mmCIF file of C-alpha atoms in Angstrom:
data_model
loop_
_atom_site.group_PDB
_atom_site.id
_atom_site.type_symbol
_atom_site.label_atom_id
_atom_site.label_comp_id
_atom_site.label_asym_id
_atom_site.label_seq_id
_atom_site.Cartn_x
_atom_site.Cartn_y
_atom_site.Cartn_z
ATOM 1 C CA MET T 122 -2.575 -13.313 56.093
ATOM 2 C CA PRO T 123 -2.578 -15.947 53.315
ATOM 3 C CA LYS T 124 -2.507 -14.607 49.783
ATOM 4 C CA ASP T 125 -4.265 -17.629 48.284
ATOM 5 C CA LEU T 126 -7.913 -17.855 49.396
ATOM 6 C CA HIS T 127 -7.665 -21.646 49.140
ATOM 7 C CA GLU T 128 -5.194 -21.495 52.042
ATOM 8 C CA LEU T 129 -7.625 -19.737 54.371
ATOM 9 C CA PRO T 130 -8.521 -21.697 57.520
ATOM 10 C CA LYS T 131 -11.795 -23.621 57.470
ATOM 11 C CA LEU T 132 -14.634 -22.261 59.600
ATOM 12 C CA ARG T 133 -15.048 -25.677 61.209
ATOM 13 C CA ASP T 134 -11.478 -25.405 62.529
ATOM 14 C CA SER T 135 -12.000 -21.962 64.076
ATOM 15 C CA LEU T 136 -12.599 -20.981 67.677
ATOM 16 C CA SER T 137 -16.305 -20.219 68.014
ATOM 17 C CA TYR T 138 -16.286 -16.837 69.754
ATOM 18 C CA LEU T 139 -14.508 -14.580 72.212
ATOM 19 C CA TYR T 140 -16.389 -12.247 74.558
ATOM 20 C CA LEU T 141 -14.681 -9.073 75.817
ATOM 21 C CA GLU T 142 -15.843 -6.124 77.928
ATOM 22 C CA HIS T 143 -14.467 -2.989 79.612
ATOM 23 C CA GLY T 144 -11.376 -2.504 77.509
ATOM 24 C CA HIS T 145 -9.922 -1.167 74.271
ATOM 25 C CA ILE T 146 -9.189 -3.120 71.086
ATOM 26 C CA GLU T 147 -6.581 -1.925 68.629
ATOM 27 C CA GLN T 148 -4.184 -3.215 66.007
ATOM 28 C CA ASP T 149 -0.568 -3.447 67.116
ATOM 29 C CA ALA T 150 1.817 -4.194 64.243
ATOM 30 C CA LEU T 151 0.424 -7.387 62.677
ATOM 31 C CA SER T 152 -1.785 -8.445 65.585
ATOM 32 C CA VAL T 153 -5.050 -7.312 67.169
ATOM 33 C CA GLN T 154 -4.884 -6.814 70.927
ATOM 34 C CA PHE T 155 -7.310 -6.244 73.786
ATOM 35 C CA ILE T 156 -6.086 -3.746 76.382
ATOM 36 C CA ASP T 157 -7.502 -3.398 79.884
ATOM 37 C CA LYS T 158 -6.199 -2.760 83.388
ATOM 38 C CA GLU T 159 -4.625 -6.227 83.442
ATOM 39 C CA GLY T 160 -2.480 -5.515 80.375
ATOM 40 C CA ARG T 161 -2.499 -6.564 76.724
ATOM 41 C CA ILE T 162 -4.080 -9.789 75.445
ATOM 42 C CA PRO T 163 -3.637 -10.915 71.788
ATOM 43 C CA ILE T 164 -6.859 -11.717 69.892
ATOM 44 C CA PRO T 165 -6.556 -14.735 67.541
ATOM 45 C CA ALA T 166 -8.239 -12.933 64.645
ATOM 46 C CA ALA T 167 -7.291 -15.464 61.956
ATOM 47 C CA SER T 168 -8.776 -18.414 63.858
ATOM 48 C CA LEU T 169 -11.783 -16.709 65.484
ATOM 49 C CA ALA T 170 -15.331 -16.909 64.094
ATOM 50 C CA ALA T 171 -16.934 -14.093 66.096
ATOM 51 C CA LEU T 172 -15.782 -11.376 68.494
ATOM 52 C CA LEU T 173 -18.482 -10.307 70.969
ATOM 53 C CA LEU T 174 -18.017 -6.795 72.345
ATOM 54 C CA GLY T 175 -19.712 -6.212 75.681
ATOM 55 C CA PRO T 176 -20.267 -2.966 77.622
ATOM 56 C CA GLY T 177 -17.357 -0.568 77.993
ATOM 57 C CA THR T 178 -15.448 -1.675 74.887
ATOM 58 C CA THR T 179 -13.976 0.541 72.209
ATOM 59 C CA ILE T 180 -12.342 -0.558 68.971
ATOM 60 C CA THR T 181 -10.200 1.217 66.401
ATOM 61 C CA HIS T 182 -10.799 1.398 62.656
ATOM 62 C CA ALA T 183 -7.579 -0.541 61.998
ATOM 63 C CA ALA T 184 -8.681 -3.351 64.314
ATOM 64 C CA VAL T 185 -12.101 -3.611 62.655
ATOM 65 C CA LYS T 186 -10.447 -3.840 59.239
ATOM 66 C CA ALA T 187 -7.987 -6.493 60.414
ATOM 67 C CA LEU T 188 -10.758 -8.599 61.919
ATOM 68 C CA ALA T 189 -12.905 -8.261 58.784
ATOM 69 C CA ASP T 190 -9.962 -9.202 56.554
ATOM 70 C CA ASN T 191 -9.583 -12.374 58.594
ATOM 71 C CA GLY T 192 -13.270 -13.271 58.335
ATOM 72 C CA CYS T 193 -14.039 -12.598 62.000
ATOM 73 C CA SER T 194 -17.536 -11.215 62.614
ATOM 74 C CA ILE T 195 -17.915 -8.426 65.173
ATOM 75 C CA VAL T 196 -21.047 -8.389 67.334
ATOM 76 C CA TRP T 197 -21.950 -5.581 69.755
ATOM 77 C CA CYS T 198 -23.874 -7.136 72.620
ATOM 78 C CA GLY T 199 -25.043 -6.657 76.186
ATOM 79 C CA GLU T 200 -23.354 -7.801 79.376
ATOM 80 C CA ASP T 201 -22.223 -11.430 79.111
ATOM 81 C CA GLY T 202 -23.638 -11.529 75.585
ATOM 82 C CA VAL T 203 -27.270 -11.681 76.714
ATOM 83 C CA ARG T 204 -28.513 -9.207 74.076
ATOM 84 C CA CYS T 205 -27.390 -8.498 70.516
ATOM 85 C CA TYR T 206 -27.434 -4.825 69.523
ATOM 86 C CA ALA T 207 -25.671 -4.780 66.150
ATOM 87 C CA ALA T 208 -23.489 -6.828 63.859
ATOM 88 C CA GLY T 209 -22.786 -4.683 60.856
ATOM 89 C CA CYS T 210 -26.470 -4.765 59.929
ATOM 90 C CA GLY T 211 -28.439 -2.292 57.882
ATOM 91 C CA GLU T 212 -31.343 -0.184 59.092
ATOM 92 C CA THR T 213 -34.045 -2.793 58.491
ATOM 93 C CA ARG T 214 -34.569 -6.394 59.555
ATOM 94 C CA LYS T 215 -37.175 -6.933 56.840
ATOM 95 C CA ALA T 216 -36.086 -9.385 54.145
ATOM 96 C CA TYR T 217 -38.648 -8.886 51.384
ATOM 97 C CA HIS T 218 -36.245 -6.765 49.314
ATOM 98 C CA LEU T 219 -33.590 -9.467 49.547
ATOM 99 C CA LEU T 220 -36.121 -12.183 48.688
ATOM 100 C CA LYS T 221 -37.224 -10.292 45.584
ATOM 101 C CA GLN T 222 -33.607 -9.665 44.577
ATOM 102 C CA ALA T 223 -32.782 -13.373 44.954
ATOM 103 C CA VAL T 224 -35.763 -14.423 42.818
ATOM 104 C CA LEU T 225 -34.712 -12.059 40.013
ATOM 105 C CA VAL T 226 -31.052 -13.079 40.109
ATOM 106 C CA CYS T 227 -31.901 -16.787 39.922
ATOM 107 C CA ASP T 228 -34.318 -16.481 36.970
ATOM 108 C CA PRO T 229 -32.278 -15.939 33.746
ATOM 109 C CA VAL T 230 -35.159 -14.263 31.886
ATOM 110 C CA ARG T 231 -36.040 -11.865 34.690
ATOM 111 C CA ARG T 232 -32.375 -11.220 35.401
ATOM 112 C CA GLU T 233 -31.832 -10.056 31.824
ATOM 113 C CA GLN T 234 -34.858 -7.769 32.159
ATOM 114 C CA VAL T 235 -33.229 -6.106 35.177
ATOM 115 C CA VAL T 236 -29.917 -5.801 33.295
ATOM 116 C CA ARG T 237 -31.674 -4.020 30.433
ATOM 117 C CA ARG T 238 -33.422 -1.683 32.860
ATOM 118 C CA MET T 239 -30.039 -0.857 34.388
ATOM 119 C CA TYR T 240 -28.656 0.086 30.998
ATOM 120 C CA GLU T 241 -31.784 2.101 30.175
ATOM 121 C CA LEU T 242 -31.351 4.032 33.424
ATOM 122 C CA ARG T 243 -27.738 4.770 32.458
ATOM 123 C CA PHE T 244 -28.740 5.926 28.965
ATOM 124 C CA ASP T 245 -31.737 7.842 30.341
ATOM 125 C CA HIS T 246 -33.987 6.510 27.569
ATOM 126 C CA ARG T 247 -35.581 3.262 26.456
ATOM 127 C CA LEU T 248 -33.348 1.080 24.319
ATOM 128 C CA PRO T 249 -34.449 0.018 20.815
ATOM 129 C CA GLU T 250 -36.174 -3.344 20.603
ATOM 130 C CA GLY T 251 -34.233 -6.297 19.253
ATOM 131 C CA LEU T 252 -30.801 -5.357 20.620
ATOM 132 C CA SER T 253 -28.860 -8.288 22.006
ATOM 133 C CA LEU T 254 -27.178 -7.956 25.398
ATOM 134 C CA PRO T 255 -23.678 -7.812 23.823
ATOM 135 C CA GLN T 256 -24.900 -4.996 21.562
ATOM 136 C CA VAL T 257 -26.259 -3.095 24.572
ATOM 137 C CA ARG T 258 -22.950 -3.511 26.371
ATOM 138 C CA GLY T 259 -21.147 -2.288 23.276
ATOM 139 C CA LEU T 260 -23.286 0.871 23.258
ATOM 140 C CA GLU T 261 -22.526 1.366 26.959
ATOM 141 C CA GLY T 262 -18.796 1.050 26.288
ATOM 142 C CA VAL T 263 -19.047 3.748 23.634
ATOM 143 C CA ARG T 264 -20.988 5.993 26.030
ATOM 144 C CA VAL T 265 -18.359 5.655 28.776
ATOM 145 C CA ARG T 266 -15.426 6.231 26.419
ATOM 146 C CA THR T 267 -17.207 9.305 25.063
ATOM 147 C CA ALA T 268 -17.697 10.584 28.617
ATOM 148 C CA TYR T 269 -13.969 10.239 29.345
ATOM 149 C CA ALA T 270 -13.045 11.986 26.085
ATOM 150 C CA ARG T 271 -15.530 14.798 26.700
ATOM 151 C CA ALA T 272 -14.267 15.383 30.248
ATOM 152 C CA SER T 273 -10.655 15.305 29.042
ATOM 153 C CA GLN T 274 -11.408 17.987 26.463
ATOM 154 C CA GLU T 275 -13.530 20.104 28.819
ATOM 155 C CA PHE T 276 -11.002 20.207 31.663
ATOM 156 C CA GLY T 277 -7.785 19.950 29.634
ATOM 157 C CA VAL T 278 -6.581 16.765 31.350
ATOM 158 C CA PRO T 279 -4.756 14.241 29.124
ATOM 159 C CA TRP T 280 -6.523 10.881 28.962
ATOM 160 C CA ARG T 281 -4.801 7.650 27.961
ATOM 161 C CA GLY T 282 -7.353 5.177 29.273
ATOM 162 C CA ARG T 283 -8.508 3.683 32.549
ATOM 163 C CA ARG T 284 -5.460 1.843 33.820
ATOM 164 C CA TYR T 285 -3.802 1.526 37.210
ATOM 165 C CA ASP T 286 -1.880 -0.981 39.287
ATOM 166 C CA ARG T 287 -3.336 -1.410 42.764
ATOM 167 C CA SER T 288 -0.063 -2.907 43.990
ATOM 168 C CA ASN T 289 1.839 0.168 42.790
ATOM 169 C CA TRP T 290 -0.609 2.976 43.420
ATOM 170 C CA GLY T 291 1.873 5.845 43.226
ATOM 171 C CA GLN T 292 2.823 5.019 39.636
ATOM 172 C CA SER T 293 -0.706 5.615 38.327
ATOM 173 C CA ASP T 294 -1.236 8.906 36.525
ATOM 174 C CA PRO T 295 -3.119 11.622 38.463
ATOM 175 C CA ILE T 296 -6.452 11.293 36.667
ATOM 176 C CA ASN T 297 -6.613 7.544 37.302
ATOM 177 C CA ARG T 298 -5.841 8.101 40.983
ATOM 178 C CA ALA T 299 -8.569 10.741 41.190
ATOM 179 C CA LEU T 300 -11.064 8.451 39.455
ATOM 180 C CA SER T 301 -10.275 5.586 41.832
ATOM 181 C CA ALA T 302 -10.681 7.815 44.890
ATOM 182 C CA ALA T 303 -13.957 9.226 43.572
ATOM 183 C CA ASN T 304 -15.332 5.797 42.662
ATOM 184 C CA ALA T 305 -14.398 4.453 46.100
ATOM 185 C CA CYS T 306 -16.574 7.170 47.651
ATOM 186 C CA LEU T 307 -19.416 6.318 45.278
ATOM 187 C CA ASN T 308 -19.104 2.594 46.033
ATOM 188 C CA GLY T 309 -19.263 3.314 49.755
ATOM 189 C CA ILE T 310 -22.420 5.407 49.408
ATOM 190 C CA CYS T 311 -24.091 2.759 47.240
ATOM 191 C CA HIS T 312 -23.029 -0.021 49.619
ATOM 192 C CA ALA T 313 -24.575 1.825 52.552
ATOM 193 C CA ALA T 314 -27.828 2.408 50.632
ATOM 194 C CA ILE T 315 -28.042 -1.231 49.532
ATOM 195 C CA VAL T 316 -27.543 -2.595 53.052
ATOM 196 C CA SER T 317 -29.823 -0.045 54.714
ATOM 197 C CA ALA T 318 -32.647 -0.904 52.289
ATOM 198 C CA GLY T 319 -32.322 -4.624 53.006
ATOM 199 C CA TYR T 320 -30.699 -5.823 49.769
ATOM 200 C CA SER T 321 -27.636 -8.034 49.385
ATOM 201 C CA PRO T 322 -24.423 -6.395 48.128
ATOM 202 C CA ALA T 323 -23.385 -9.760 46.648
ATOM 203 C CA LEU T 324 -26.365 -10.544 44.389
ATOM 204 C CA GLY T 325 -25.408 -8.572 41.306
ATOM 205 C CA PHE T 326 -27.073 -8.632 37.898
ATOM 206 C CA ILE T 327 -24.409 -7.271 35.542
ATOM 207 C CA HIS T 328 -21.439 -7.905 37.822
ATOM 208 C CA THR T 329 -21.384 -11.314 39.437
ATOM 209 C CA GLY T 330 -19.359 -13.613 41.651
ATOM 210 C CA LYS T 331 -18.083 -11.146 44.269
ATOM 211 C CA GLN T 332 -19.451 -10.000 47.604
ATOM 212 C CA LEU T 333 -19.848 -6.434 46.244
ATOM 213 C CA SER T 334 -21.283 -7.272 42.803
ATOM 214 C CA PHE T 335 -24.559 -5.384 43.360
ATOM 215 C CA VAL T 336 -22.595 -2.404 44.715
ATOM 216 C CA TYR T 337 -20.719 -2.201 41.410
ATOM 217 C CA ASP T 338 -23.992 -2.520 39.490
ATOM 218 C CA ILE T 339 -25.598 0.405 41.302
ATOM 219 C CA ALA T 340 -22.492 2.601 41.373
ATOM 220 C CA ASP T 341 -22.143 2.269 37.597
ATOM 221 C CA LEU T 342 -25.500 4.042 37.222
ATOM 222 C CA TYR T 343 -23.966 7.326 38.396
ATOM 223 C CA LYS T 344 -20.303 7.359 37.332
ATOM 224 C CA VAL T 345 -20.732 9.173 34.020
ATOM 225 C CA GLU T 346 -22.899 11.815 35.667
ATOM 226 C CA LEU T 347 -20.960 12.324 38.893
ATOM 227 C CA THR T 348 -17.531 10.826 39.493
ATOM 228 C CA ILE T 349 -16.007 11.188 36.021
ATOM 229 C CA PRO T 350 -16.543 14.988 35.836
ATOM 230 C CA ALA T 351 -15.559 15.383 39.502
ATOM 231 C CA ALA T 352 -12.279 13.506 39.046
ATOM 232 C CA PHE T 353 -11.295 15.424 35.929
ATOM 233 C CA ARG T 354 -12.221 18.740 37.559
ATOM 234 C CA VAL T 355 -10.008 18.285 40.625
ATOM 235 C CA THR T 356 -7.126 16.920 38.524
ATOM 236 C CA ALA T 357 -7.270 19.996 36.311
ATOM 237 C CA GLU T 358 -6.893 22.170 39.426
ATOM 238 C CA GLY T 359 -3.634 20.475 40.476
ATOM 239 C CA THR T 360 -2.249 17.219 41.830
ATOM 240 C CA ALA T 361 -1.441 18.229 45.415
ATOM 241 C CA ASN T 362 -3.519 16.234 47.935
ATOM 242 C CA LEU T 363 -5.356 14.844 44.923
ATOM 243 C CA GLU T 364 -7.198 11.924 46.537
ATOM 244 C CA SER T 365 -8.339 14.043 49.491
ATOM 245 C CA ARG T 366 -9.613 16.795 47.192
ATOM 246 C CA ALA T 367 -11.380 14.203 45.017
ATOM 247 C CA ARG T 368 -13.260 12.924 48.066
ATOM 248 C CA GLN T 369 -14.213 16.461 49.097
ATOM 249 C CA GLU T 370 -15.438 17.215 45.583
ATOM 250 C CA CYS T 371 -17.488 14.015 45.595
ATOM 251 C CA ARG T 372 -19.134 15.064 48.840
ATOM 252 C CA ARG T 373 -20.180 18.344 47.230
ATOM 253 C CA VAL T 374 -21.312 16.739 43.968
ATOM 254 C CA PHE T 375 -23.282 13.973 45.688
ATOM 255 C CA LYS T 376 -25.100 16.546 47.809
ATOM 256 C CA GLU T 377 -25.953 18.741 44.823
ATOM 257 C CA ALA T 378 -27.198 15.746 42.849
ATOM 258 C CA ARG T 379 -29.247 14.549 45.862
ATOM 259 C CA LEU T 380 -27.694 11.129 45.359
ATOM 260 C CA LEU T 381 -28.910 9.684 48.655
ATOM 261 C CA ASP T 382 -32.483 10.568 47.680
ATOM 262 C CA ARG T 383 -32.139 8.705 44.397
ATOM 263 C CA ILE T 384 -30.400 5.399 45.065
ATOM 264 C CA VAL T 385 -33.146 3.485 46.877
ATOM 265 C CA PRO T 386 -35.976 4.599 44.515
ATOM 266 C CA ASP T 387 -33.752 3.687 41.561
ATOM 267 C CA MET T 388 -33.192 0.206 43.004
ATOM 268 C CA GLU T 389 -36.924 -0.222 43.599
ATOM 269 C CA TRP T 390 -37.636 0.719 39.984
ATOM 270 C CA LEU T 391 -34.926 -1.583 38.660
ATOM 271 C CA LEU T 392 -36.184 -4.568 40.653
ATOM 272 C CA ASP T 393 -39.874 -3.645 40.311
ATOM 273 C CA VAL T 394 -40.328 -3.777 44.068
ATOM 274 C CA PRO T 395 -43.976 -3.290 45.108
ATOM 275 C CA VAL T 396 -44.784 -0.057 46.889
ATOM 276 C CA GLU T 397 -46.782 -1.858 49.569
ATOM 277 C CA VAL T 398 -44.679 -3.697 52.134
ATOM 278 C CA PRO T 399 -45.741 -7.329 52.661
ATOM 279 C CA GLU T 400 -47.318 -7.969 56.040
ATOM 280 C CA TYR T 401 -45.744 -10.618 58.245
ATOM 281 C CA GLY T 402 -47.853 -10.112 61.360
ATOM 282 C CA GLU T 403 -45.663 -8.399 63.932
ATOM 283 C CA ASP T 404 -43.569 -5.399 62.922
ATOM 284 C CA ILE T 405 -40.230 -7.071 62.210
ATOM 285 C CA ASP T 406 -38.285 -3.864 62.782
ATOM 286 C CA ALA T 407 -39.913 -3.305 66.182
ATOM 287 C CA ASP T 408 -37.836 -6.060 67.787
ATOM 288 C CA ALA T 409 -34.680 -7.122 65.965
ATOM 289 C CA ALA T 410 -34.367 -10.340 67.976
ATOM 290 C CA CYS T 411 -37.992 -11.496 67.638
ATOM 291 C CA PRO T 412 -38.345 -14.702 65.577
ATOM 292 C CA THR T 413 -40.352 -14.305 62.388
ATOM 293 C CA PRO T 414 -43.295 -16.376 61.122
ATOM 294 C CA LEU T 415 -42.676 -19.846 59.760
ATOM 295 C CA TRP T 416 -42.959 -20.443 56.025
ATOM 296 C CA GLU T 417 -45.585 -22.957 54.964
ATOM 297 C CA PRO T 418 -46.682 -24.018 51.458
ATOM 298 C CA LEU T 419 -49.965 -22.466 50.361
ATOM 299 C CA LEU T 420 -52.807 -25.000 50.439
ATOM 300 C CA GLY T 421 -55.406 -25.238 47.689
ATOM 301 C CA GLU T 422 -59.110 -25.625 48.446
ATOM 302 C CA GLU T 423 -59.025 -29.408 48.035
ATOM 303 C CA ASP T 424 -55.974 -29.654 50.255
ATOM 304 C CA ARG T 425 -57.673 -27.494 52.882
ATOM 305 C CA ALA T 426 -60.735 -29.713 52.893
ATOM 306 C CA SER T 427 -58.714 -32.894 53.223
ATOM 307 C CA ASP T 428 -56.474 -31.297 55.809
ATOM 308 C CA GLY T 429 -59.399 -30.243 57.954
ATOM 309 C CA GLY T 430 -58.462 -26.588 57.666
ATOM 310 C CA ASP T 431 -60.882 -23.658 57.656
ATOM 311 C CA ASP T 432 -60.918 -20.216 56.091
ATOM 312 C CA SER T 433 -59.622 -18.394 59.142
ATOM 313 C CA GLY T 434 -55.992 -18.694 58.048
ATOM 314 C CA GLU T 435 -54.911 -19.696 61.551
ATOM 315 C CA GLY T 436 -51.640 -21.562 61.563
ATOM 316 C CA ALA T 437 -50.477 -20.177 58.208
ATOM 317 C CA GLY T 438 -48.405 -17.513 59.877
ATOM 318 C CA VAL T 439 -47.628 -18.877 63.312
ATOM 319 C CA ALA T 440 -44.603 -17.175 64.820
ATOM 320 C CA ALA T 441 -41.769 -19.294 66.071
ATOM 321 C CA GLY T 442 -41.762 -19.377 69.835
#
């Protein structure tokens, strides 16, 4: 796989899709292979846009990761691809959360308001008026450093700062390894909540420019409360099976803190999402493949009169056929 993203193959040069059914897909060395009664068939993951999995197919975790790393979408579909069941989607097909998130991200004034609300949620109190954004970030840096120092003193684990080399994981000190394992669990939980609620993981407010920017934003709300104490606690108990024990401790801590109950309401408060769900005619979640209404500009009274329209609203929300 190319190291430089500029060397990645262009989508326009890729094969469009490959449909497979009644077989098993797994990673074998550096390739992904499809196995059925006829034998093994290599899958061109690096030059494939979409892999359609029909009935009777199974796929391993390693194969999914390899395909994702190569930018190949995986779609679970019916026989001969006639129905689409899933494609790494969340639990809702509604887009109003994403639309609201996009509006806020693209408006600098409203984006800064969300950023300040994120910091207020971290501090658990309203920030003083007149603070600039750099000053707020400075206060947050002090709060995080204080949390590390407090945990170090409480659990008796030496702390020399948050530093690690992802290319040389084993050389990191135990507490940094425990923190990374714990934060990975937290990121995964937040990612799942974001996608299931219909938001985009990429449209971040504090973090920006990466596909998981919003995940990092939301995860940062809970690190001081949850993952920092958890990581220091398990490190103080010993370094054997450290990453595994950190994940188990996170599972316990997240359950006690009722984290899954909190993430979506916290996001709704941060983004000021209305309680009432906008109506789009048909229930969008009732049929994932049903086309949604067409967008049309709102007409003023004078425009309606000149356009020959009436007050019935017919045509303003006509579903695509």
